[in-house]
Tab-separated table of C-alpha atoms in Angstrom:
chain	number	residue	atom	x	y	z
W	16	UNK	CA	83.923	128.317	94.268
W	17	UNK	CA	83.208	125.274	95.975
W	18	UNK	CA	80.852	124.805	99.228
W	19	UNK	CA	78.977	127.641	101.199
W	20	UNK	CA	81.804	130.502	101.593
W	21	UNK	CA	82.799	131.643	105.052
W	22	UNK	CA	85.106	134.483	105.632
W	23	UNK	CA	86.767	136.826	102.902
W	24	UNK	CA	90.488	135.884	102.559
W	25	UNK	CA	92.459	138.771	103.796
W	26	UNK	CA	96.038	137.106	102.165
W	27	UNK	CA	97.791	138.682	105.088
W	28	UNK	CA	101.410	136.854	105.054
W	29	UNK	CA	101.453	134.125	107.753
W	30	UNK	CA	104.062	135.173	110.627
W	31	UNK	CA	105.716	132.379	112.989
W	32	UNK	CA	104.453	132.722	116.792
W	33	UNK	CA	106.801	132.516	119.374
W	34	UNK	CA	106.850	129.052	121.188
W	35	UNK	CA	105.890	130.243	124.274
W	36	UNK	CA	102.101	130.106	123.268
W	37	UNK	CA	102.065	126.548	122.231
W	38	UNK	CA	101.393	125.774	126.076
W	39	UNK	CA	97.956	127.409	126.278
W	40	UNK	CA	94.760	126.935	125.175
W	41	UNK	CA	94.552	129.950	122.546
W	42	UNK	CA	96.427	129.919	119.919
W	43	UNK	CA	94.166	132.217	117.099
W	44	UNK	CA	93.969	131.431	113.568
W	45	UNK	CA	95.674	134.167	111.659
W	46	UNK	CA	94.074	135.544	108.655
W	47	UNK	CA	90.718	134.395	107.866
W	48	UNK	CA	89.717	131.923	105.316
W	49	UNK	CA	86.884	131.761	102.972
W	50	UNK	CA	87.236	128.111	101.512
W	51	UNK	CA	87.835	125.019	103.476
W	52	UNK	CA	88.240	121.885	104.077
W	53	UNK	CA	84.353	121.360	104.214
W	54	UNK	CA	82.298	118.747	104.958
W	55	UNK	CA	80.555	117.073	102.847
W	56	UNK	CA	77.011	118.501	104.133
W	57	UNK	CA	78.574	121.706	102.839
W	58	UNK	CA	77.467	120.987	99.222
W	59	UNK	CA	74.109	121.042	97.731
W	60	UNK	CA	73.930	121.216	94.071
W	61	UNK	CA	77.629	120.393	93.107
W	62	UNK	CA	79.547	117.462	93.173
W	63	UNK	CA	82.284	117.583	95.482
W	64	UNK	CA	83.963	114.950	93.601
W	65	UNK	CA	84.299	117.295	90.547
W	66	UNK	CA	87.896	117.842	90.585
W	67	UNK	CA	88.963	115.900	93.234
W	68	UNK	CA	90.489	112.532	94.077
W	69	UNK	CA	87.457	110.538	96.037
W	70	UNK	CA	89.180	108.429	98.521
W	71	UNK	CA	86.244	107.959	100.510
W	72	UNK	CA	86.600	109.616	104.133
W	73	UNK	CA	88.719	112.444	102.180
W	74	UNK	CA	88.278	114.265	98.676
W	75	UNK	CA	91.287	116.159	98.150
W	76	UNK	CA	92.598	117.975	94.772
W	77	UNK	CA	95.505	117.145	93.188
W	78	UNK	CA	97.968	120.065	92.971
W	79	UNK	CA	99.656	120.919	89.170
W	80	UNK	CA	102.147	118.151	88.365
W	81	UNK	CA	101.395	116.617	91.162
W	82	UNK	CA	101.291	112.303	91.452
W	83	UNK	CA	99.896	110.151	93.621
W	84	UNK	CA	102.059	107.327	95.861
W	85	UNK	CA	99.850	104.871	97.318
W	86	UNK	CA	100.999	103.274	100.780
W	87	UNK	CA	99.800	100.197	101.809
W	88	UNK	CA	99.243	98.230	104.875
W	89	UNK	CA	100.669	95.069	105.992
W	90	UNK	CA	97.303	93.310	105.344
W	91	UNK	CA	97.385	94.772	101.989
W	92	UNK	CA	94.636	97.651	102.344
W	93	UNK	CA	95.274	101.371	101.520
W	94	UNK	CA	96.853	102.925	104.413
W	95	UNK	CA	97.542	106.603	103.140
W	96	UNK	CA	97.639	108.101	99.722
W	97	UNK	CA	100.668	111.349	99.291
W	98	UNK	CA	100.851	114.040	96.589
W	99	UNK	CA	104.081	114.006	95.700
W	100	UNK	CA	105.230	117.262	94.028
W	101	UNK	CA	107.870	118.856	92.811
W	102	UNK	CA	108.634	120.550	96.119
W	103	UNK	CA	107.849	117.869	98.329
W	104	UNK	CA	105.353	115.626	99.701
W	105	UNK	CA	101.645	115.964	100.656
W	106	UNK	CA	99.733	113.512	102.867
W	107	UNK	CA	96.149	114.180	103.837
W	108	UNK	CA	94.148	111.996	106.777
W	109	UNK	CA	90.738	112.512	108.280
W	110	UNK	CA	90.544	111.174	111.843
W	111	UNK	CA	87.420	110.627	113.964
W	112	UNK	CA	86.703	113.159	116.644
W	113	UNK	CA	84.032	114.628	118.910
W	114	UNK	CA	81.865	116.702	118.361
W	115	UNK	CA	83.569	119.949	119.871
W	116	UNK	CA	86.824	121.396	118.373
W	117	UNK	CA	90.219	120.703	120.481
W	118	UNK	CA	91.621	117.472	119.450
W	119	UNK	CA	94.282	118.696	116.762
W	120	UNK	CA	95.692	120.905	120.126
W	121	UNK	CA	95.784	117.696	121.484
W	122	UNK	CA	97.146	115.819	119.176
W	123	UNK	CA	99.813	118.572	118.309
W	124	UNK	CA	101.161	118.762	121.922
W	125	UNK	CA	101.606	115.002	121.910
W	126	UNK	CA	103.109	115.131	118.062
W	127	UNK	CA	105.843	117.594	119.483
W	128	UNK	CA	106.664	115.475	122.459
W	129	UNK	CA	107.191	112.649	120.435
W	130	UNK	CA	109.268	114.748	117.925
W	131	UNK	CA	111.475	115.743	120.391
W	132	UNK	CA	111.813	112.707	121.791
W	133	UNK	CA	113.296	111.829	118.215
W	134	UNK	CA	115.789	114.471	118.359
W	135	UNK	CA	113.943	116.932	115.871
W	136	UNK	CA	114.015	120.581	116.601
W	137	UNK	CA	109.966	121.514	117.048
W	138	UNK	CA	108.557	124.827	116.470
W	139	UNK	CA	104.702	125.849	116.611
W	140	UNK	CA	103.823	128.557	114.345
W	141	UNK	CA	100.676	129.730	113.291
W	142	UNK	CA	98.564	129.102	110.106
W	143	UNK	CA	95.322	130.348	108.730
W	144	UNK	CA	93.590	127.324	110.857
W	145	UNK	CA	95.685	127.941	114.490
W	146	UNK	CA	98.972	126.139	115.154
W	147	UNK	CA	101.141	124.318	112.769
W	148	UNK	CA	104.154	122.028	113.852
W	149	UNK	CA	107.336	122.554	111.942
W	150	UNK	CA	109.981	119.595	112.680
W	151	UNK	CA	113.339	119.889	111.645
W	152	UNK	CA	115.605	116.599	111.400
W	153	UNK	CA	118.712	116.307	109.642
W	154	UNK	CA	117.861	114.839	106.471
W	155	UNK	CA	114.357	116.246	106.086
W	156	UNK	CA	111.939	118.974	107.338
W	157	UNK	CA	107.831	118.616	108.348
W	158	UNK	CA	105.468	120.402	108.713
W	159	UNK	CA	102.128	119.361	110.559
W	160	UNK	CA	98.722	121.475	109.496
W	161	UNK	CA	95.949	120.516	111.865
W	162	UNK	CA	91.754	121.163	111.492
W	163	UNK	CA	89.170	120.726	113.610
W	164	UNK	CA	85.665	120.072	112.602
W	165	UNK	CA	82.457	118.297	113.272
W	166	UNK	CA	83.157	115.408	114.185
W	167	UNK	CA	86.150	114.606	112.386
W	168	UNK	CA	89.748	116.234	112.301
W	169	UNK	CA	92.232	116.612	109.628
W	170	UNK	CA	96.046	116.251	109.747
W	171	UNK	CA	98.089	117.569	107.247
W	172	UNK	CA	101.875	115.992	106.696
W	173	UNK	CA	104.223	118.072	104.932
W	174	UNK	CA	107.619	116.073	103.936
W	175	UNK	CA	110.033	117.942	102.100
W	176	UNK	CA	114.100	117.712	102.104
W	177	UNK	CA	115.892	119.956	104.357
W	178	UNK	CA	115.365	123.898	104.529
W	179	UNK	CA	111.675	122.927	102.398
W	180	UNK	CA	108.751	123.098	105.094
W	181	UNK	CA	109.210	126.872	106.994
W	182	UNK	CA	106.326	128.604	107.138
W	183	UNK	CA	106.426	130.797	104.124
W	184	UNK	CA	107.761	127.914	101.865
W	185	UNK	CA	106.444	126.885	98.560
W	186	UNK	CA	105.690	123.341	99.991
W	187	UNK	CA	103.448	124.720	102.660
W	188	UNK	CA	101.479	126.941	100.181
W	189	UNK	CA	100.922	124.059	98.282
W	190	UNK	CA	99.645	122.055	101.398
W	191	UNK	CA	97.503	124.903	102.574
W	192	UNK	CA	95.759	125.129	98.809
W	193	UNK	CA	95.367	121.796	99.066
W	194	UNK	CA	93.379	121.608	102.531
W	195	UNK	CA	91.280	124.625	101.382
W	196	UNK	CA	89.678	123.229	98.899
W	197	UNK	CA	89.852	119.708	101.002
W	198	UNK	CA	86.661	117.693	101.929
W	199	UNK	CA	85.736	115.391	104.355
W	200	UNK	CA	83.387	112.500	103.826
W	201	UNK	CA	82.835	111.190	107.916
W	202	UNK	CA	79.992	109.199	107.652
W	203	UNK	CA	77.231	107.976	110.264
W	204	UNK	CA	79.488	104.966	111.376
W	205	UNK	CA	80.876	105.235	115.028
W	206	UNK	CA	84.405	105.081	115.286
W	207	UNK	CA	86.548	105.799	118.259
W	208	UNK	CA	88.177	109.426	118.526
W	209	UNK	CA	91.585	109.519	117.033
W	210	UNK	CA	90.725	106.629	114.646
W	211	UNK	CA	91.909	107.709	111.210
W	212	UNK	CA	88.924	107.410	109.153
W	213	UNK	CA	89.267	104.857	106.010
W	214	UNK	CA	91.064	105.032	102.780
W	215	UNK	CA	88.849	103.957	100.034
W	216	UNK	CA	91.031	104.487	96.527
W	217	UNK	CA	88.674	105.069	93.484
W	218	UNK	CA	88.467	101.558	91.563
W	219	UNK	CA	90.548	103.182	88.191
W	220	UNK	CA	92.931	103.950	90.815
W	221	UNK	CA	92.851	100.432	92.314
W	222	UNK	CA	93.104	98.554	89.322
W	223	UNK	CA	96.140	100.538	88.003
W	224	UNK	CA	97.715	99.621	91.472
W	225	UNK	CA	96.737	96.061	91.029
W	226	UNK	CA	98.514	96.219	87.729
W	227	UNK	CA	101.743	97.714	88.740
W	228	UNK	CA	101.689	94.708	91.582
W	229	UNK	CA	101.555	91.915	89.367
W	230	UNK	CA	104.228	93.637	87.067
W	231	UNK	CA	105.939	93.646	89.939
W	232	UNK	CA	105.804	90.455	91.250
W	233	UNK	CA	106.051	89.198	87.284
W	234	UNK	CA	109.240	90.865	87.512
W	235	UNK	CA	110.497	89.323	90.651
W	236	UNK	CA	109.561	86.129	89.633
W	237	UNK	CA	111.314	86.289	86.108
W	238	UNK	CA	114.337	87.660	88.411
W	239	UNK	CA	114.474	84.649	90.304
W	240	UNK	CA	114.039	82.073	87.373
W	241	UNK	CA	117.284	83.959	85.658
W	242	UNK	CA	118.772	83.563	88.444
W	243	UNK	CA	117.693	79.819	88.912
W	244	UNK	CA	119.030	79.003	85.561
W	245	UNK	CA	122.039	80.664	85.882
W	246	UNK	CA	122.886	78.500	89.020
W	247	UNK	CA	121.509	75.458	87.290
W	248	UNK	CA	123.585	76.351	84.090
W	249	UNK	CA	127.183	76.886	86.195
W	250	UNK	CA	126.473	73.768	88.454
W	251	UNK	CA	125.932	71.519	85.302
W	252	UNK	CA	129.052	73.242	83.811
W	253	UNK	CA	130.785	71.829	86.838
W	254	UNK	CA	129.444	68.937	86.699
W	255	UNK	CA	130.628	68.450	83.017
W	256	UNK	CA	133.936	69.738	83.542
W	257	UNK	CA	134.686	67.183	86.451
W	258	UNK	CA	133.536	64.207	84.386
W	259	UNK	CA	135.942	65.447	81.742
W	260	UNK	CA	139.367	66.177	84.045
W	261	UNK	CA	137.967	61.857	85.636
W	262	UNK	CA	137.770	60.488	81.900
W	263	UNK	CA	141.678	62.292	80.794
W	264	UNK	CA	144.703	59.841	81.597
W	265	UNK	CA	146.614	61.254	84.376
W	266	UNK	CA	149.712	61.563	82.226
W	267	UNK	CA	147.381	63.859	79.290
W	268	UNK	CA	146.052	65.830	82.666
W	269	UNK	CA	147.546	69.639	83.075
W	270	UNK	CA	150.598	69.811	85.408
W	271	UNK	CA	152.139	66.452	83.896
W	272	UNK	CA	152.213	62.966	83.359
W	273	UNK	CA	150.337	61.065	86.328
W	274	UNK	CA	151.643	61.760	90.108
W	275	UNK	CA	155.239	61.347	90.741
W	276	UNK	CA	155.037	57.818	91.924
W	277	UNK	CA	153.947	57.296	88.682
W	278	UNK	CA	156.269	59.111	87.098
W	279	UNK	CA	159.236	57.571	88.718
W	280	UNK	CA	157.711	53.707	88.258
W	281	UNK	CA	158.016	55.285	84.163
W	282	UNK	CA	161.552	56.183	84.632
W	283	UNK	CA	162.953	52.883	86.198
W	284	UNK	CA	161.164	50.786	83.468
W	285	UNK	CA	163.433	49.894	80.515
């Protein structure tokens, strides 16, 4: 459908592998696969765009339903961009790499250390692409789909509540159809290996985030001029209320006629 194909899809279920093998170096793809990711170099006639979301070092396609969250950075640049659907959460990244395959083995062995080393119980299983991480935490399971190509690698995050991520899941079909038809843009530019490569949101896309950030901050600001004049409005209602209770005669104040001296200096007089 899209790109040069590769291998015929056998849709052989995808069994977990026992732990022991994520040690070593081989660790087989299971199945074969005859649609991506791709590079970009993989097209010729056809758009790659068609049908995707373009955000520059990645074209991905949006699943059915599916929405996009954009995540920003500190210094207010795209960091990552999730499909959220109704199962769970999808985040595709592209990340330099050299020019041989091996860095998502890499990366996965030092993924599960770190995992563990958060208290999540880590399992490698295997995927139509070699080894996939599943993480189980209390509150939430992930799943972590790695691919190694030329040059650049892509790292698949699954997020999904508890019991949402195993291998035969609907969240981790959806994440799998979604890298298949996946494409990476990496460019001519150097960039160190392991650098993810950037996030470029399509301008429609930009300007609709731009718009929901000055609603935003339109609506904080109105938030804190409420609340402004609500403190303004109570202090000068204290304010008024004081200069009432000084301008009443003691004796017309509540609790009785003046203080007792002066009550008593009233009662002795004539």
């Amino acid at each position: 459908m899209f790109g040069r194909k590769k291998k015929a899809d056998t849709g052989e279920a995808v069994p977990e592998v026992d732990l022991s093998v994520a040690d070593t170096d081989e660790f087989p793809a299971l199945g074969t696969e005859d649609r991506g990711p791709y590079d970009v170099t993989d097209f010729d006639d056809v758009e790659p765009a068609d049908g995707r979301l373009d955000l520059g070092s990645v074209l991905v396609p949006i699943p059915d339903g599916g929405q996009i969250q954009v995540e920003m950075a500190p210094d207010g640049s795209p960091q990552a961009v999730h499909l959220v659907t109704r199962f769970g959460r999808i985040t595709v990244a592209a990340y330099a790499a050299p020019k041989s395959p091996g860095q998502w083995r890499e990366v996965a062995a030092d993924l599960t250390e770190s995992l563990r080393g958060d208290n999540a119980t880590v399992s490698v299983e295997g995927g139509p692409w070699g080894r996939e991480l599943h993480a189980v935490t209390p509150n939430a399971d992930l799943r972590f789909i790695g691919v190694d190509g030329y040059r650049w690698m892509i790292r698949c995050v699954v997020a999904g509540p508890a019991g949402t991520a195993g291998v035969d899941s609907d969240l981790a079909r959806v994440a799998r159809e979604v890298l298949r038809e996946t494409v990476v843009r990496r460019g001519d530019d150097p960039h160190p290996v392991r650098t993810p490569l950037p996030v470029v949101l399509p301008q429609v896309l930009a300007d609709q985030l731009v718009a929901a950030q000055q609603q935003q901050i339109a609506a904080q600001q109105q938030a804190a001029a409420a609340q402004a004049e609500a403190e303004r409005q109570a202090a000068v209602a204290a304010v008024q209320a004081q200069q009432q209770r000084d301008a009443t005669p003691p004796e017309q104040r509540p609790g009785g006629a003046g203080s007792a001296m002066q009550q008593i200096e009233r009662g002795s007089q004539p």
